[in-house]
mmCIF file of C-alpha atoms and ligand atoms in Angstrom:
data_model
loop_
_atom_site.group_PDB
_atom_site.id
_atom_site.type_symbol
_atom_site.label_atom_id
_atom_site.label_comp_id
_atom_site.label_asym_id
_atom_site.label_seq_id
_atom_site.Cartn_x
_atom_site.Cartn_y
_atom_site.Cartn_z
ATOM 1 C CA UNK U 1 111.841 69.353 112.070
ATOM 2 C CA UNK U 2 114.460 70.442 114.579
ATOM 3 C CA UNK U 3 115.090 68.193 117.572
ATOM 4 C CA UNK U 4 115.048 70.916 120.164
ATOM 5 C CA UNK U 5 111.740 72.150 121.517
ATOM 6 C CA UNK U 6 112.898 75.725 121.755
ATOM 7 C CA UNK U 7 113.976 75.741 118.101
ATOM 8 C CA UNK U 8 110.542 74.544 117.038
ATOM 9 C CA UNK U 9 108.871 77.036 119.353
ATOM 10 C CA UNK U 10 110.986 79.815 117.856
ATOM 11 C CA UNK U 11 110.120 78.686 114.333
ATOM 12 C CA UNK U 12 106.420 78.997 115.106
ATOM 13 C CA UNK U 13 106.971 82.321 116.854
ATOM 14 C CA UNK U 14 108.941 83.618 113.858
ATOM 15 C CA UNK U 15 106.161 82.619 111.474
ATOM 16 C CA UNK U 16 103.618 84.453 113.639
ATOM 17 C CA UNK U 17 105.803 87.567 113.747
ATOM 18 C CA UNK U 18 106.382 87.473 110.008
ATOM 19 C CA UNK U 19 102.646 87.080 109.369
ATOM 20 C CA UNK U 20 101.875 90.024 111.650
ATOM 21 C CA UNK U 21 104.350 92.262 109.879
ATOM 22 C CA UNK U 22 102.930 91.222 106.506
ATOM 23 C CA UNK U 23 99.421 92.228 107.494
ATOM 24 C CA UNK U 24 100.349 95.360 109.418
ATOM 25 C CA UNK U 25 99.787 93.968 112.901
ATOM 26 C CA UNK U 26 102.045 94.375 115.901
ATOM 27 C CA UNK U 27 103.543 90.934 116.718
ATOM 28 C CA UNK U 28 103.097 91.776 120.401
ATOM 29 C CA UNK U 29 99.339 91.479 119.885
ATOM 30 C CA UNK U 30 99.642 87.722 119.389
ATOM 31 C CA UNK U 31 100.359 85.308 122.239
ATOM 32 C CA UNK U 32 101.680 81.876 121.335
ATOM 33 C CA UNK U 33 100.308 79.244 123.691
ATOM 34 C CA UNK U 34 102.439 76.093 123.724
ATOM 35 C CA UNK U 35 99.901 73.279 123.997
ATOM 36 C CA UNK U 36 101.647 70.809 126.286
ATOM 37 C CA UNK U 37 98.714 68.417 126.814
ATOM 38 C CA UNK U 38 99.820 64.769 127.183
ATOM 39 C CA UNK U 39 103.474 65.866 127.211
ATOM 40 C CA UNK U 40 105.698 65.441 130.273
ATOM 41 C CA UNK U 41 106.565 68.212 132.689
ATOM 42 C CA UNK U 42 110.191 68.057 131.479
ATOM 43 C CA UNK U 43 109.062 69.452 128.129
ATOM 44 C CA UNK U 44 107.517 72.431 129.877
ATOM 45 C CA UNK U 45 110.630 72.914 132.022
ATOM 46 C CA UNK U 46 112.774 72.835 128.888
ATOM 47 C CA UNK U 47 110.826 75.746 127.389
ATOM 48 C CA UNK U 48 110.677 77.652 130.669
ATOM 49 C CA UNK U 49 114.470 77.891 130.531
ATOM 50 C CA UNK U 50 113.948 80.169 127.555
ATOM 51 C CA UNK U 51 111.243 82.177 129.283
ATOM 52 C CA UNK U 52 108.279 80.636 127.518
ATOM 53 C CA UNK U 53 105.389 81.573 129.761
ATOM 54 C CA UNK U 54 102.087 80.341 128.270
ATOM 55 C CA UNK U 55 101.058 76.690 128.198
ATOM 56 C CA UNK U 56 97.790 75.070 127.170
ATOM 57 C CA UNK U 57 96.231 72.012 128.748
ATOM 58 C CA UNK U 58 93.115 70.051 127.867
ATOM 59 C CA UNK U 59 92.370 68.085 130.990
ATOM 60 C CA UNK U 60 91.809 69.888 134.285
ATOM 61 C CA UNK U 61 93.538 67.121 136.279
ATOM 62 C CA UNK U 62 96.629 67.397 134.100
ATOM 63 C CA UNK U 63 96.664 71.183 134.367
ATOM 64 C CA UNK U 64 96.396 70.960 138.128
ATOM 65 C CA UNK U 65 99.217 68.433 138.391
ATOM 66 C CA UNK U 66 101.554 70.414 136.154
ATOM 67 C CA UNK U 67 100.707 73.667 137.935
ATOM 68 C CA UNK U 68 101.527 72.058 141.282
ATOM 69 C CA UNK U 69 104.795 70.529 140.093
ATOM 70 C CA UNK U 70 106.294 73.156 137.804
ATOM 71 C CA UNK U 71 109.477 74.810 139.128
ATOM 72 C CA UNK U 72 108.488 78.424 138.472
ATOM 73 C CA UNK U 73 105.041 79.936 138.034
ATOM 74 C CA UNK U 74 103.875 80.095 134.426
ATOM 75 C CA UNK U 75 100.491 80.760 132.861
ATOM 76 C CA UNK U 76 98.366 77.665 132.272
ATOM 77 C CA UNK U 77 95.435 77.997 129.888
ATOM 78 C CA UNK U 78 92.483 75.641 130.224
ATOM 79 C CA UNK U 79 91.756 75.082 126.534
ATOM 80 C CA UNK U 80 89.811 71.812 126.599
ATOM 81 C CA UNK U 81 86.212 71.151 127.562
ATOM 82 C CA UNK U 82 85.566 71.828 131.242
ATOM 83 C CA UNK U 83 82.984 69.865 133.186
ATOM 84 C CA UNK U 84 81.309 71.687 136.047
ATOM 85 C CA UNK U 85 82.583 69.194 138.630
ATOM 86 C CA UNK U 86 86.205 69.869 137.600
ATOM 87 C CA UNK U 87 86.081 73.657 137.997
ATOM 88 C CA UNK U 88 87.239 73.556 141.603
ATOM 89 C CA UNK U 89 90.525 71.840 140.669
ATOM 90 C CA UNK U 90 91.726 74.555 138.330
ATOM 91 C CA UNK U 91 89.906 77.733 139.243
ATOM 92 C CA UNK U 92 92.932 79.322 140.958
ATOM 93 C CA UNK U 93 95.523 77.624 138.737
ATOM 94 C CA UNK U 94 94.519 78.727 135.279
ATOM 95 C CA UNK U 95 95.195 82.194 133.932
ATOM 96 C CA UNK U 96 92.417 81.923 131.356
ATOM 97 C CA UNK U 97 89.593 79.470 130.752
ATOM 98 C CA UNK U 98 89.094 79.330 126.960
ATOM 99 C CA UNK U 99 86.205 76.889 126.917
ATOM 100 C CA UNK U 100 83.162 78.382 128.631
ATOM 101 C CA UNK U 101 80.205 77.094 126.649
ATOM 102 C CA UNK U 102 77.199 77.340 128.954
ATOM 103 C CA UNK U 103 75.519 79.499 131.550
ATOM 104 C CA UNK U 104 75.630 76.551 133.919
ATOM 105 C CA UNK U 105 79.414 76.275 133.682
ATOM 106 C CA UNK U 106 79.781 80.015 134.248
ATOM 107 C CA UNK U 107 77.537 79.698 137.289
ATOM 108 C CA UNK U 108 79.883 77.133 138.842
ATOM 109 C CA UNK U 109 82.948 79.242 137.977
ATOM 110 C CA UNK U 110 81.288 82.206 139.703
ATOM 111 C CA UNK U 111 80.491 80.168 142.779
ATOM 112 C CA UNK U 112 84.030 78.794 143.120
ATOM 113 C CA UNK U 113 85.611 82.194 142.391
ATOM 114 C CA UNK U 114 83.411 83.939 144.945
ATOM 115 C CA UNK U 115 84.333 81.341 147.562
ATOM 116 C CA UNK U 116 88.022 82.166 147.070
ATOM 117 C CA UNK U 117 87.444 85.872 146.526
ATOM 118 C CA UNK U 118 89.213 85.853 143.152
ATOM 119 C CA UNK U 119 88.381 87.103 139.666
ATOM 120 C CA UNK U 120 88.487 84.712 136.754
ATOM 121 C CA UNK U 121 89.157 85.547 133.107
ATOM 122 C CA UNK U 122 87.237 83.496 130.578
ATOM 123 C CA UNK U 123 86.538 83.191 126.878
ATOM 124 C CA UNK U 124 83.272 81.996 125.411
ATOM 125 C CA UNK U 125 83.810 79.010 123.126
ATOM 126 C CA UNK U 126 82.006 79.226 119.805
ATOM 127 C CA UNK U 127 81.348 76.215 117.599
ATOM 128 C CA UNK U 128 81.359 78.428 114.551
ATOM 129 C CA UNK U 129 81.114 75.696 111.958
ATOM 130 C CA UNK U 130 78.341 73.942 113.882
ATOM 131 C CA UNK U 131 80.159 70.623 114.016
ATOM 132 C CA UNK U 132 78.329 67.812 115.847
ATOM 133 C CA UNK U 133 81.479 66.603 117.566
ATOM 134 C CA UNK U 134 82.501 69.923 119.072
ATOM 135 C CA UNK U 135 81.627 71.878 122.172
ATOM 136 C CA UNK U 136 80.769 75.556 122.109
ATOM 137 C CA UNK U 137 77.729 77.733 121.555
ATOM 138 C CA UNK U 138 76.531 78.529 118.061
ATOM 139 C CA UNK U 139 77.555 81.847 116.562
ATOM 140 C CA UNK U 140 74.022 83.090 117.076
ATOM 141 C CA UNK U 141 74.065 82.257 120.781
ATOM 142 C CA UNK U 142 77.427 83.858 121.574
ATOM 143 C CA UNK U 143 76.245 87.404 122.236
ATOM 144 C CA UNK U 144 73.410 86.165 124.450
ATOM 145 C CA UNK U 145 75.731 84.058 126.594
ATOM 146 C CA UNK U 146 78.273 86.879 126.920
ATOM 147 C CA UNK U 147 75.522 89.240 128.071
ATOM 148 C CA UNK U 148 74.064 86.758 130.538
ATOM 149 C CA UNK U 149 77.441 86.012 132.097
ATOM 150 C CA UNK U 150 78.419 89.683 132.280
ATOM 151 C CA UNK U 151 75.174 90.730 133.907
ATOM 152 C CA UNK U 152 74.977 87.850 136.404
ATOM 153 C CA UNK U 153 78.482 87.100 137.623
ATOM 154 C CA UNK U 154 80.669 89.577 139.465
ATOM 155 C CA UNK U 155 83.757 87.387 139.670
ATOM 156 C CA UNK U 156 83.998 86.631 135.959
ATOM 157 C CA UNK U 157 85.624 88.829 133.312
ATOM 158 C CA UNK U 158 84.699 87.933 129.761
ATOM 159 C CA UNK U 159 87.843 88.647 127.759
ATOM 160 C CA UNK U 160 86.799 87.380 124.347
ATOM 161 C CA UNK U 161 86.024 84.368 122.198
ATOM 162 C CA UNK U 162 87.621 81.056 121.309
ATOM 163 C CA UNK U 163 86.997 78.578 118.530
ATOM 164 C CA UNK U 164 88.354 75.249 117.397
ATOM 165 C CA UNK U 165 88.117 75.245 113.620
ATOM 166 C CA UNK U 166 87.436 72.038 111.690
ATOM 167 C CA UNK U 167 90.308 69.742 110.836
ATOM 168 C CA UNK U 168 90.986 70.418 107.163
ATOM 169 C CA UNK U 169 93.757 69.619 104.683
ATOM 170 C CA UNK U 170 93.994 73.148 103.366
ATOM 171 C CA UNK U 171 94.001 75.846 106.077
ATOM 172 C CA UNK U 172 92.464 78.267 103.580
ATOM 173 C CA UNK U 173 89.209 76.369 104.085
ATOM 174 C CA UNK U 174 89.078 77.775 107.608
ATOM 175 C CA UNK U 175 89.612 81.381 106.578
ATOM 176 C CA UNK U 176 85.870 82.202 106.432
ATOM 177 C CA UNK U 177 85.492 80.809 109.962
ATOM 178 C CA UNK U 178 88.335 82.908 111.355
ATOM 179 C CA UNK U 179 87.030 85.967 109.545
ATOM 180 C CA UNK U 180 83.529 85.319 110.901
ATOM 181 C CA UNK U 181 84.892 84.928 114.436
ATOM 182 C CA UNK U 182 86.684 88.254 114.159
ATOM 183 C CA UNK U 183 83.497 89.943 112.992
ATOM 184 C CA UNK U 184 81.559 88.346 115.826
ATOM 185 C CA UNK U 185 84.142 89.611 118.333
ATOM 186 C CA UNK U 186 83.892 93.149 116.965
ATOM 187 C CA UNK U 187 80.081 92.974 116.945
ATOM 188 C CA UNK U 188 79.991 92.026 120.613
ATOM 189 C CA UNK U 189 82.684 94.560 121.475
ATOM 190 C CA UNK U 190 80.643 97.323 119.853
ATOM 191 C CA UNK U 191 77.874 96.699 122.393
ATOM 192 C CA UNK U 192 80.127 97.998 125.196
ATOM 193 C CA UNK U 193 78.865 95.533 127.769
ATOM 194 C CA UNK U 194 80.121 96.074 131.346
ATOM 195 C CA UNK U 195 82.910 93.651 132.396
ATOM 196 C CA UNK U 196 83.355 92.539 128.790
ATOM 197 C CA UNK U 197 86.367 93.806 126.894
ATOM 198 C CA UNK U 198 86.507 91.426 123.906
ATOM 199 C CA UNK U 199 90.246 91.911 123.488
ATOM 200 C CA UNK U 200 91.083 88.235 123.067
ATOM 201 C CA UNK U 201 90.442 86.048 120.039
ATOM 202 C CA UNK U 202 91.794 82.541 120.601
ATOM 203 C CA UNK U 203 91.973 80.589 117.342
ATOM 204 C CA UNK U 204 94.462 78.740 115.175
ATOM 205 C CA UNK U 205 96.332 75.482 115.812
ATOM 206 C CA UNK U 206 99.308 73.737 114.173
ATOM 207 C CA UNK U 207 97.638 73.399 110.800
ATOM 208 C CA UNK U 208 96.024 76.793 110.466
ATOM 209 C CA UNK U 209 97.572 79.318 112.850
ATOM 210 C CA UNK U 210 99.038 81.470 110.062
ATOM 211 C CA UNK U 211 95.604 81.990 108.511
ATOM 212 C CA UNK U 212 94.153 82.625 111.974
ATOM 213 C CA UNK U 213 96.730 85.352 112.637
ATOM 214 C CA UNK U 214 95.993 86.899 109.251
ATOM 215 C CA UNK U 215 92.340 87.059 110.262
ATOM 216 C CA UNK U 216 92.906 88.624 113.674
ATOM 217 C CA UNK U 217 93.760 85.938 116.238
ATOM 218 C CA UNK U 218 95.359 87.336 119.400
ATOM 219 C CA UNK U 219 96.112 83.893 120.854
ATOM 220 C CA UNK U 220 97.108 80.825 118.879
ATOM 221 C CA UNK U 221 97.221 77.376 120.487
ATOM 222 C CA UNK U 222 99.976 75.261 118.963
ATOM 223 C CA UNK U 223 100.863 71.762 120.139
ATOM 224 C CA UNK U 224 102.125 69.394 117.465
ATOM 225 C CA UNK U 225 104.393 71.883 115.675
ATOM 226 C CA UNK U 226 106.269 72.464 118.947
ATOM 227 C CA UNK U 227 106.109 69.197 120.886
ATOM 228 C CA UNK U 228 105.687 66.720 118.025
ATOM 229 C CA UNK U 229 102.891 64.186 117.549
ATOM 230 C CA UNK U 230 100.878 63.092 120.559
ATOM 231 C CA UNK U 231 100.315 59.420 121.368
HETATM 232 C C1 PLP B 1 95.172 69.943 121.159
HETATM 233 C C2 PLP B 1 94.601 71.292 121.022
HETATM 234 C C3 PLP B 1 95.305 72.306 120.348
HETATM 235 C C4 PLP B 1 96.648 72.099 119.670
HETATM 236 O O1 PLP B 1 96.504 71.292 118.534
HETATM 237 P P1 PLP B 1 97.722 71.046 117.525
HETATM 238 O O2 PLP B 1 97.047 70.678 116.260
HETATM 239 O O3 PLP B 1 98.536 69.934 118.098
HETATM 240 O O4 PLP B 1 98.490 72.302 117.401
HETATM 241 C C5 PLP B 1 94.732 73.568 120.324
HETATM 242 N N1 PLP B 1 93.540 73.829 120.899
HETATM 243 C C6 PLP B 1 92.842 72.882 121.538
HETATM 244 C C7 PLP B 1 91.544 73.224 122.177
HETATM 245 C C8 PLP B 1 93.341 71.571 121.611
HETATM 246 O O5 PLP B 1 92.629 70.642 122.254
#
């Protein structure tokens, strides 16, 4: 592994591009989110020098702090679970909330967005594999939640779906999940729901992002392969 963050970032980016070309996709369709959670602001600043623009954070407090302190504006993605009482800290600091998993959470996002007169882009998080330990709606509930949010909340744009696949040794094991997520996205898209464009499919992490891109991911969230192991 190279010592420099930008070299590692570029290695991941190159693998994404290569995968896209191999499966006939335009590399521009896939955004690489550098997952900077637990890492210091200096790491973000180091990548910003090379015009890296998308960073992922798990904890709302950490996102808020980094947003407030970073030297130039970049896009911060809220990728971790979001409690309703934390929405107010990040609502105008995140470019995309990946982890909307309940009507109740959407209701609070709507309320806080309306207060500030802003529009908020979100993804609905799907626990596709039905793992006990994970947040997200089941694959059967996803369409219902998308419809409810779209019909109730004026300040929310549903942009697509997100999933965190199981931790597996062989990324091939997650292929059926990524494929299923892509089908689910297309299913929902085909319903042409107002304020729902279903253009974003956020899936794939350090261990399985290549397979995720092969199966249609438009955003991959990569931490360890760029920043190294977390404490
Ligand atoms: C930590 C995290 C990632 C990045 O995981 P790596 O395996 O380090 O690439 C991606 N998505 C979410 C939601 C995470 O919490």
